Structures are given as structure tokens and as C-alpha cells.
Amino acid sequence: MATLLQDAQCVVERDGRYEVVTQHVLISDGRIAAMGDEAATAVAARGAEIVRARERLVVPGFANLHGHCIQSLQRGIVAAAPLELWLLLVSSSRGLLTPRDYYVSALLSSIERLRTGTTAFINLALSGEFPDEAAARETFRAYDEAGIRATLAPGFVDLSYTECLPWQDELIPEHLRRPTTPRTAAEYDALFALLDRLRVEFHGRSDDRLRLAIGPSQPQRCSEELLRRTADYADRHGLVIHTHLLESRMQVLMARTGRWGSFVEYLDRTGCLGERTSLAHGTWLSEAEVQLVTDRGAWLVHNPIGNLRLGDGIAPVARYLAAGARVAMGTDGCSSCGSVSMLDGLHAAAVLGNVGGADHTEWLDQHDVLRLATRNGAAALQFPDAGTMEVGARADLVLYDLRDFPFVPLNDAVEQLVYGGHRAIVDRVYVGGELVVRDGHLTRVDEGAVYAEANEIAEKLRRDFPNVQARAAELWPAIERVSDRAYNTIGPGRVNLLW
Ligand SMILES: [Zn+2]
């Protein structure tokens, strides 16, 4: 079924800047088939549905390059703390979660994403040291039902949490250190066999809406053997590798004091740093590390709000871009940043892009951040034919209502979207040409039923939270000591000034 967006206010990119052009847009076979007068003449031939769009801003859907859908069930439970302390609280209810809970979290997250203008994203799914296959299957099923473009990276690690900490011999009491139990070759084989079953069943399914990525969750918690096998498997099948990188100050010190050396060099020497690699956070890279990431064509993913909430600092994105790095945008999960709305993240990225640099001509503006969140994000997900409004591109499009206050008066729609669009009304969303949000609600999902089930699951998590806190209490003072020393060693400055 073809659709004509008649007289739409289209956000198109010209010479690095976005501008609004009033024109018709014909959507057919999942793509933007024609624009302008040509679209109108093609309509009769294709029998398209006509949508009057003169009062709609049509923007390529955002691509959210970092997040954890399961955290949508934990919204509001875990208070802010430095990353390594916060991790003690955020992951330890996992044993209670069923595959059905993962399904519900994936639907809940998809509702929020689609209704705030995101059409594509990656979920680094953390369900234990190695992935839970049933949870991954249920997650894929939810994305398929919601109609969103989703890449699932089932996460894994094989080194212990305490073993990675700096100064562990000095600051972590011996009885609290958990040494790594080495994995056997058979266990690694089983991990990649699991990933392969998921790949065969889901990768490329539903008109290429669903994809599998490989998720070594953090380089410092993955052995060389595991990363080499990751790189080999991802290369063989052309899959994205997605990982966290240098999010906190403590990770800089882990790299300096631990077995890895530079995490970026570690990823590179194991074969994990390439054009299909996306690196979430990247707050604390040195100049040489940015250069290596840039040389390899890997993607840095800016997550400004999650970084601020956990006190990680501000990634110097303007400098990364000036160095030639490829940068996309993400939110992280709801436990760290409260929302998976990219509009909040765009606003934060745009205003934080002014911090740290004396030269105002290097500040980020609405054009820069919109590009990171659309065209760059789609490219990082390996959809180079998405994230733009041009003929032939995938029709992943969001229609905002221009009659509501974020756009009244209408002076500069792109600036108003980026700096004040967090309450903008999303009227319609198309993914691969299919209408998946109409009148602000999902067409394929009963939102109320999802909310009801999410509330039931959250009650289970809230009831268990005192147990989580009790388990964390033992290790908490020791991690606090390490965290404090990391702050004092690197410095409390909010912006990475390592270079
Ligand atoms: Zn994360």
C-alpha cells in the first residue's frame, strides 16, 4: 500500500544543514519513492492513501544507539550513584526476571521509543554473564509485534566484576573479591552456538527490521579469547559489535592499572574495532584513543543524560567530531537516564556541546545533533539507506504536529525540535513504510495491556529491592573507596580534559 504525505513540511539536509521544504512525499514498497511534484503524479498510478500533512513536520526517525530495554521496568527504583556503585543495585534483580518479563519490557520500551520519534535502536540486553536464549527470543518477538526497527545485542562477559577494579588488593577486603572462574572451550562454543541460532532465526527478518548484533558488554570484563572469538564471529556474518567504552573515571584507571592497557587498543588488537563497531559513552578517551577509533572507522555513541546522572562527566563531542570521529547518539536505559526519549538527549547534547571549549564557533548546534541522531545513527546500525529524507531511502519517518506549543510560533522548526521538542506531539510514525503510530498511539500494540503487565512485574522488583540493597551493602563501602579515589585521581572536572 502506497501513501502520499501531501504538502508535508519535510526536514531535508542540504550542505550539512537541515531546512524545511514543503513538498509531497510518496511512500511505497517501504521506501521514499518520490518527492515533490513527481510524487503527486505517481499517486494516481499507485492508488495511494492521501495524508494531508501541511501542518506536520516530517523528520527521519531517530536511531538510538545505546540502551537496555529491561531497565524500562526499573524506572524510578534505583537512585543515582557513581557507575560502579549503581551497578551493584541495577543488575541484581535479574534472577527474578522471566522471559515474559523481557517481552513486556521490550514492548514497553518500544512504545516509548516510537511515541517519542525513534524508529530504530540497539538494545544491549544484559541477562547474566552469558545470554538467556529464551529471554532473547521473547525480546525479538516483542520488537516484531511493535513494528519497530530493532537490533538486539545479547550481552556477555567472562571476567569477574571485582577483579577489574583498580587498587583491588589495597581497597577491597580479600573475602569480598570474587575471582574469575575460567570458562571452558565448550562453554564458549555454546555461547556462539546460541548466538548462531538467534542469527539464523531472526537476523534480517520482517523486511530486515530485526537484526542481531554481538554484545561483549564491556571490554574490561571480556577475556582476550572471548573478544577474539567475538571479532571472528561478527566478521564472518557481517554483524555489528556493540559495547560500553570508558564511561567512568574508574575505567580510565582500570585501563592504567590492569591487564588490558588502553581499552581501545585492547579492542583493536583483538579485532573488535572496525566500521561495524559502536562504542557506547566514550566519555574518557585520550587523544590517541580517539585517533585510533577514527582510523578504524568505529562509532562513538554520545549518551549525555545517563552520563550526567551517574556523574560520569561530559564527553567532548565537538572535539571528537573535529578530530574526524564518527559519532552517533543514544540514551542508555531508563535506570540511568529516566527515559529513552531521544528528544531529551538531543536537547542535552546541543546545550552541553557548549561546555569546555572557549571558542563558540565550535559549539554544537541543532544541525550537528540532528545529524548524529538520524543519519549517523542509522549508518552506525548499518542502515546507510535510512535516517534521511531523500528518494530511495527507507521510509522510517516521524510526523510531528506543528499546531502545538513547541512549534508555536513557528520560527525555525529544526531549532525548535532540538531545543524544545521534548513535549512535541508525535502524530504518526512510519517504519519501513508501515504506519506503526497513528494519532499518537501504536497501531499494533495494546498499550494499556502492556502498562498493566509492566506494573505487575515492577511490583515484584520493588518488593525485592531491599534484598538487592542488602546484598550490595557488603561490597558498597569498598567500592565507594575505589570510586572516591578514582574521582580524586582523575579530577572532579565534568569534561574530559585528558587531551
Ligand atoms: Zn549502558
mmCIF file of C-alpha atoms in Angstrom, residues 39-242:
data_model
loop_
_atom_site.group_PDB
_atom_site.id
_atom_site.type_symbol
_atom_site.label_atom_id
_atom_site.label_comp_id
_atom_site.label_asym_id
_atom_site.label_seq_id
_atom_site.Cartn_x
_atom_site.Cartn_y
_atom_site.Cartn_z
ATOM 1 C CA ALA A 39 5.200 12.212 -6.093
ATOM 2 C CA ALA A 40 1.813 13.724 -6.828
ATOM 3 C CA THR A 41 1.731 12.448 -10.396
ATOM 4 C CA ALA A 42 2.735 8.958 -9.272
ATOM 5 C CA VAL A 43 -0.147 8.748 -6.800
ATOM 6 C CA ALA A 44 -2.943 8.001 -9.212
ATOM 7 C CA ALA A 45 -0.982 5.160 -10.727
ATOM 8 C CA ARG A 46 -0.307 3.558 -7.363
ATOM 9 C CA GLY A 47 -3.648 4.229 -5.673
ATOM 10 C CA ALA A 48 -2.004 5.735 -2.618
ATOM 11 C CA GLU A 49 -3.693 6.724 0.621
ATOM 12 C CA ILE A 50 -3.500 10.505 0.912
ATOM 13 C CA VAL A 51 -2.453 12.067 4.241
ATOM 14 C CA ARG A 52 -2.787 15.847 4.468
ATOM 15 C CA ALA A 53 0.491 16.935 6.063
ATOM 16 C CA ARG A 54 0.682 20.715 5.681
ATOM 17 C CA GLU A 55 0.682 21.043 9.486
ATOM 18 C CA ARG A 56 3.055 18.157 10.075
ATOM 19 C CA LEU A 57 6.834 18.345 10.407
ATOM 20 C CA VAL A 58 8.228 15.211 8.758
ATOM 21 C CA VAL A 59 11.588 14.161 10.183
ATOM 22 C CA PRO A 60 13.663 10.999 9.652
ATOM 23 C CA GLY A 61 13.143 8.769 12.703
ATOM 24 C CA PHE A 62 15.849 8.862 15.352
ATOM 25 C CA ALA A 63 18.269 5.940 15.710
ATOM 26 C CA ASN A 64 19.038 5.345 19.396
ATOM 27 C CA LEU A 65 22.456 3.684 19.519
ATOM 28 C CA HIS A 66 22.544 2.644 23.163
ATOM 29 C CA GLY A 67 20.128 1.277 25.726
ATOM 30 C CA HIS A 68 18.899 -1.629 27.831
ATOM 31 C CA CYS A 69 15.178 -2.298 27.418
ATOM 32 C CA ILE A 70 14.875 -4.320 30.618
ATOM 33 C CA GLN A 71 15.544 -1.141 32.585
ATOM 34 C CA SER A 72 12.200 0.262 31.427
ATOM 35 C CA LEU A 73 10.711 -1.929 34.174
ATOM 36 C CA GLN A 74 13.107 -0.476 36.764
ATOM 37 C CA ARG A 75 12.336 3.174 36.111
ATOM 38 C CA GLY A 76 12.359 5.037 39.423
ATOM 39 C CA ILE A 77 13.732 2.195 41.541
ATOM 40 C CA VAL A 78 17.493 2.815 41.620
ATOM 41 C CA ALA A 79 18.781 6.187 42.847
ATOM 42 C CA ALA A 80 21.697 7.928 41.152
ATOM 43 C CA ALA A 81 25.216 6.933 42.248
ATOM 44 C CA PRO A 82 28.625 6.687 40.580
ATOM 45 C CA LEU A 83 28.502 3.979 37.918
ATOM 46 C CA GLU A 84 30.362 1.230 39.777
ATOM 47 C CA LEU A 85 28.144 1.618 42.863
ATOM 48 C CA TRP A 86 24.977 1.941 40.818
ATOM 49 C CA LEU A 87 25.852 -1.309 39.009
ATOM 50 C CA LEU A 88 25.625 -3.152 42.350
ATOM 51 C CA LEU A 89 21.946 -2.207 42.507
ATOM 52 C CA VAL A 90 20.770 -2.220 38.937
ATOM 53 C CA SER A 91 21.623 -5.743 37.917
ATOM 54 C CA SER A 92 20.989 -7.906 40.923
ATOM 55 C CA SER A 93 17.232 -8.491 40.500
ATOM 56 C CA ARG A 94 17.983 -10.304 37.252
ATOM 57 C CA GLY A 95 17.400 -13.713 38.797
ATOM 58 C CA LEU A 96 13.723 -12.818 39.276
ATOM 59 C CA LEU A 97 13.067 -11.925 35.660
ATOM 60 C CA THR A 98 11.312 -14.374 33.356
ATOM 61 C CA PRO A 99 11.423 -14.441 29.550
ATOM 62 C CA ARG A 100 7.885 -12.979 29.649
ATOM 63 C CA ASP A 101 9.235 -10.027 31.662
ATOM 64 C CA TYR A 102 11.802 -9.384 28.933
ATOM 65 C CA TYR A 103 8.980 -9.476 26.375
ATOM 66 C CA VAL A 104 6.959 -6.917 28.327
ATOM 67 C CA SER A 105 9.988 -4.661 28.865
ATOM 68 C CA ALA A 106 10.715 -4.758 25.131
ATOM 69 C CA LEU A 107 7.146 -3.743 24.293
ATOM 70 C CA LEU A 108 7.112 -1.040 26.972
ATOM 71 C CA SER A 109 10.372 0.365 25.671
ATOM 72 C CA SER A 110 9.164 0.195 22.050
ATOM 73 C CA ILE A 111 6.029 2.182 22.950
ATOM 74 C CA GLU A 112 8.125 4.962 24.495
ATOM 75 C CA ARG A 113 10.624 4.959 21.642
ATOM 76 C CA LEU A 114 8.086 5.100 18.820
ATOM 77 C CA ARG A 115 5.935 7.710 20.554
ATOM 78 C CA THR A 116 8.967 9.988 21.030
ATOM 79 C CA GLY A 117 10.193 9.793 17.455
ATOM 80 C CA THR A 118 12.644 6.876 17.470
ATOM 81 C CA THR A 119 12.255 4.344 14.677
ATOM 82 C CA ALA A 120 15.469 2.299 15.066
ATOM 83 C CA PHE A 121 17.640 1.331 18.008
ATOM 84 C CA ILE A 122 20.012 -1.175 19.535
ATOM 85 C CA ASN A 123 19.348 -2.976 22.819
ATOM 86 C CA LEU A 124 22.368 -4.337 24.669
ATOM 87 C CA ALA A 125 20.448 -6.980 26.602
ATOM 88 C CA LEU A 126 22.046 -7.990 29.879
ATOM 89 C CA SER A 127 20.528 -11.091 31.427
ATOM 90 C CA GLY A 128 23.561 -12.600 33.183
ATOM 91 C CA GLU A 129 27.190 -13.330 32.320
ATOM 92 C CA PHE A 130 26.077 -15.214 29.212
ATOM 93 C CA PRO A 131 22.747 -14.506 27.466
ATOM 94 C CA ASP A 132 19.459 -16.196 28.234
ATOM 95 C CA GLU A 133 18.197 -17.612 24.946
ATOM 96 C CA ALA A 134 14.522 -17.662 25.895
ATOM 97 C CA ALA A 135 14.705 -14.013 27.004
ATOM 98 C CA ALA A 136 16.339 -13.055 23.702
ATOM 99 C CA ARG A 137 13.647 -14.863 21.708
ATOM 100 C CA GLU A 138 10.861 -13.152 23.617
ATOM 101 C CA THR A 139 12.575 -9.797 23.118
ATOM 102 C CA PHE A 140 12.755 -10.310 19.356
ATOM 103 C CA ARG A 141 9.095 -11.363 19.354
ATOM 104 C CA ALA A 142 8.094 -8.106 21.059
ATOM 105 C CA TYR A 143 10.013 -5.952 18.560
ATOM 106 C CA ASP A 144 8.461 -7.839 15.689
ATOM 107 C CA GLU A 145 4.978 -7.202 17.073
ATOM 108 C CA ALA A 146 5.598 -3.498 17.781
ATOM 109 C CA GLY A 147 6.818 -2.856 14.215
ATOM 110 C CA ILE A 148 9.981 -1.024 15.307
ATOM 111 C CA ARG A 149 13.399 -1.433 13.638
ATOM 112 C CA ALA A 150 15.375 -3.207 16.355
ATOM 113 C CA THR A 151 18.869 -4.622 16.677
ATOM 114 C CA LEU A 152 19.339 -6.929 19.653
ATOM 115 C CA ALA A 153 22.818 -7.468 21.077
ATOM 116 C CA PRO A 154 22.598 -10.204 23.721
ATOM 117 C CA GLY A 155 25.348 -9.113 26.127
ATOM 118 C CA PHE A 156 28.069 -11.254 27.658
ATOM 119 C CA VAL A 157 31.196 -11.043 29.856
ATOM 120 C CA ASP A 158 33.542 -13.666 31.288
ATOM 121 C CA LEU A 159 35.699 -11.818 33.875
ATOM 122 C CA SER A 160 34.595 -11.009 37.416
ATOM 123 C CA TYR A 161 33.437 -7.555 38.442
ATOM 124 C CA THR A 162 35.757 -7.116 41.429
ATOM 125 C CA GLU A 163 38.780 -8.440 39.571
ATOM 126 C CA CYS A 164 38.609 -5.498 37.159
ATOM 127 C CA LEU A 165 38.682 -2.780 39.817
ATOM 128 C CA PRO A 166 41.797 -0.657 40.274
ATOM 129 C CA TRP A 167 43.664 -0.954 43.614
ATOM 130 C CA GLN A 168 41.650 -4.053 44.470
ATOM 131 C CA ASP A 169 44.490 -5.579 46.535
ATOM 132 C CA GLU A 170 44.594 -2.483 48.673
ATOM 133 C CA LEU A 171 40.969 -1.348 48.870
ATOM 134 C CA ILE A 172 38.791 -4.456 48.511
ATOM 135 C CA PRO A 173 38.857 -6.839 51.519
ATOM 136 C CA GLU A 174 40.016 -10.257 50.408
ATOM 137 C CA HIS A 175 36.802 -12.053 51.360
ATOM 138 C CA LEU A 176 34.832 -9.739 49.041
ATOM 139 C CA ARG A 177 36.968 -10.324 45.954
ATOM 140 C CA ARG A 178 35.347 -12.715 43.522
ATOM 141 C CA PRO A 179 37.955 -14.329 41.301
ATOM 142 C CA THR A 180 37.003 -15.237 37.757
ATOM 143 C CA THR A 181 36.066 -18.837 37.125
ATOM 144 C CA PRO A 182 37.659 -19.559 33.746
ATOM 145 C CA ARG A 183 35.228 -20.673 31.066
ATOM 146 C CA THR A 184 35.863 -23.868 29.156
ATOM 147 C CA ALA A 185 36.135 -24.128 25.361
ATOM 148 C CA ALA A 186 32.800 -25.958 25.415
ATOM 149 C CA GLU A 187 31.155 -23.013 27.196
ATOM 150 C CA TYR A 188 32.449 -20.550 24.584
ATOM 151 C CA ASP A 189 31.240 -22.913 21.851
ATOM 152 C CA ALA A 190 27.818 -22.988 23.496
ATOM 153 C CA LEU A 191 27.693 -19.167 23.635
ATOM 154 C CA PHE A 192 28.404 -18.790 19.925
ATOM 155 C CA ALA A 193 26.069 -21.652 19.053
ATOM 156 C CA LEU A 194 23.311 -19.800 20.943
ATOM 157 C CA LEU A 195 24.071 -16.574 19.074
ATOM 158 C CA ASP A 196 24.077 -18.507 15.821
ATOM 159 C CA ARG A 197 20.612 -19.955 16.466
ATOM 160 C CA LEU A 198 19.327 -16.414 17.105
ATOM 161 C CA ARG A 199 21.057 -15.154 13.955
ATOM 162 C CA VAL A 200 19.572 -17.852 11.739
ATOM 163 C CA GLU A 201 16.079 -17.321 13.098
ATOM 164 C CA PHE A 202 15.872 -13.541 13.495
ATOM 165 C CA HIS A 203 18.636 -11.646 11.663
ATOM 166 C CA GLY A 204 17.099 -9.870 8.674
ATOM 167 C CA ARG A 205 13.569 -10.993 9.492
ATOM 168 C CA SER A 206 10.442 -8.901 8.824
ATOM 169 C CA ASP A 207 11.826 -6.958 5.842
ATOM 170 C CA ASP A 208 15.155 -6.545 7.616
ATOM 171 C CA ARG A 209 13.569 -4.785 10.602
ATOM 172 C CA LEU A 210 15.104 -7.253 13.076
ATOM 173 C CA ARG A 211 18.820 -7.769 13.353
ATOM 174 C CA LEU A 212 21.250 -9.492 15.689
ATOM 175 C CA ALA A 213 24.389 -7.766 16.965
ATOM 176 C CA ILE A 214 27.195 -9.109 19.149
ATOM 177 C CA GLY A 215 27.472 -7.543 22.599
ATOM 178 C CA PRO A 216 30.672 -8.013 24.612
ATOM 179 C CA SER A 217 29.240 -5.810 27.350
ATOM 180 C CA GLN A 218 32.456 -4.101 28.491
ATOM 181 C CA PRO A 219 35.970 -4.778 27.154
ATOM 182 C CA GLN A 220 37.484 -4.865 30.645
ATOM 183 C CA ARG A 221 35.186 -7.739 31.595
ATOM 184 C CA CYS A 222 35.924 -9.817 28.491
ATOM 185 C CA SER A 223 38.957 -12.055 28.136
ATOM 186 C CA GLU A 224 41.155 -11.863 25.059
ATOM 187 C CA GLU A 225 39.870 -15.266 23.980
ATOM 188 C CA LEU A 226 36.261 -14.102 24.179
ATOM 189 C CA LEU A 227 36.935 -10.890 22.237
ATOM 190 C CA ARG A 228 38.867 -12.708 19.528
ATOM 191 C CA ARG A 229 36.004 -15.142 19.058
ATOM 192 C CA THR A 230 33.575 -12.186 19.050
ATOM 193 C CA ALA A 231 35.504 -10.434 16.275
ATOM 194 C CA ASP A 232 35.792 -13.629 14.262
ATOM 195 C CA TYR A 233 32.076 -14.416 14.528
ATOM 196 C CA ALA A 234 30.961 -10.834 13.782
ATOM 197 C CA ASP A 235 33.294 -10.666 10.755
ATOM 198 C CA ARG A 236 32.091 -13.938 9.352
ATOM 199 C CA HIS A 237 28.460 -12.821 9.415
ATOM 200 C CA GLY A 238 28.812 -9.064 8.920
ATOM 201 C CA LEU A 239 27.291 -8.243 12.323
ATOM 202 C CA VAL A 240 27.532 -5.102 14.437
ATOM 203 C CA ILE A 241 29.673 -5.283 17.607
ATOM 204 C CA HIS A 242 28.317 -3.123 20.413
#
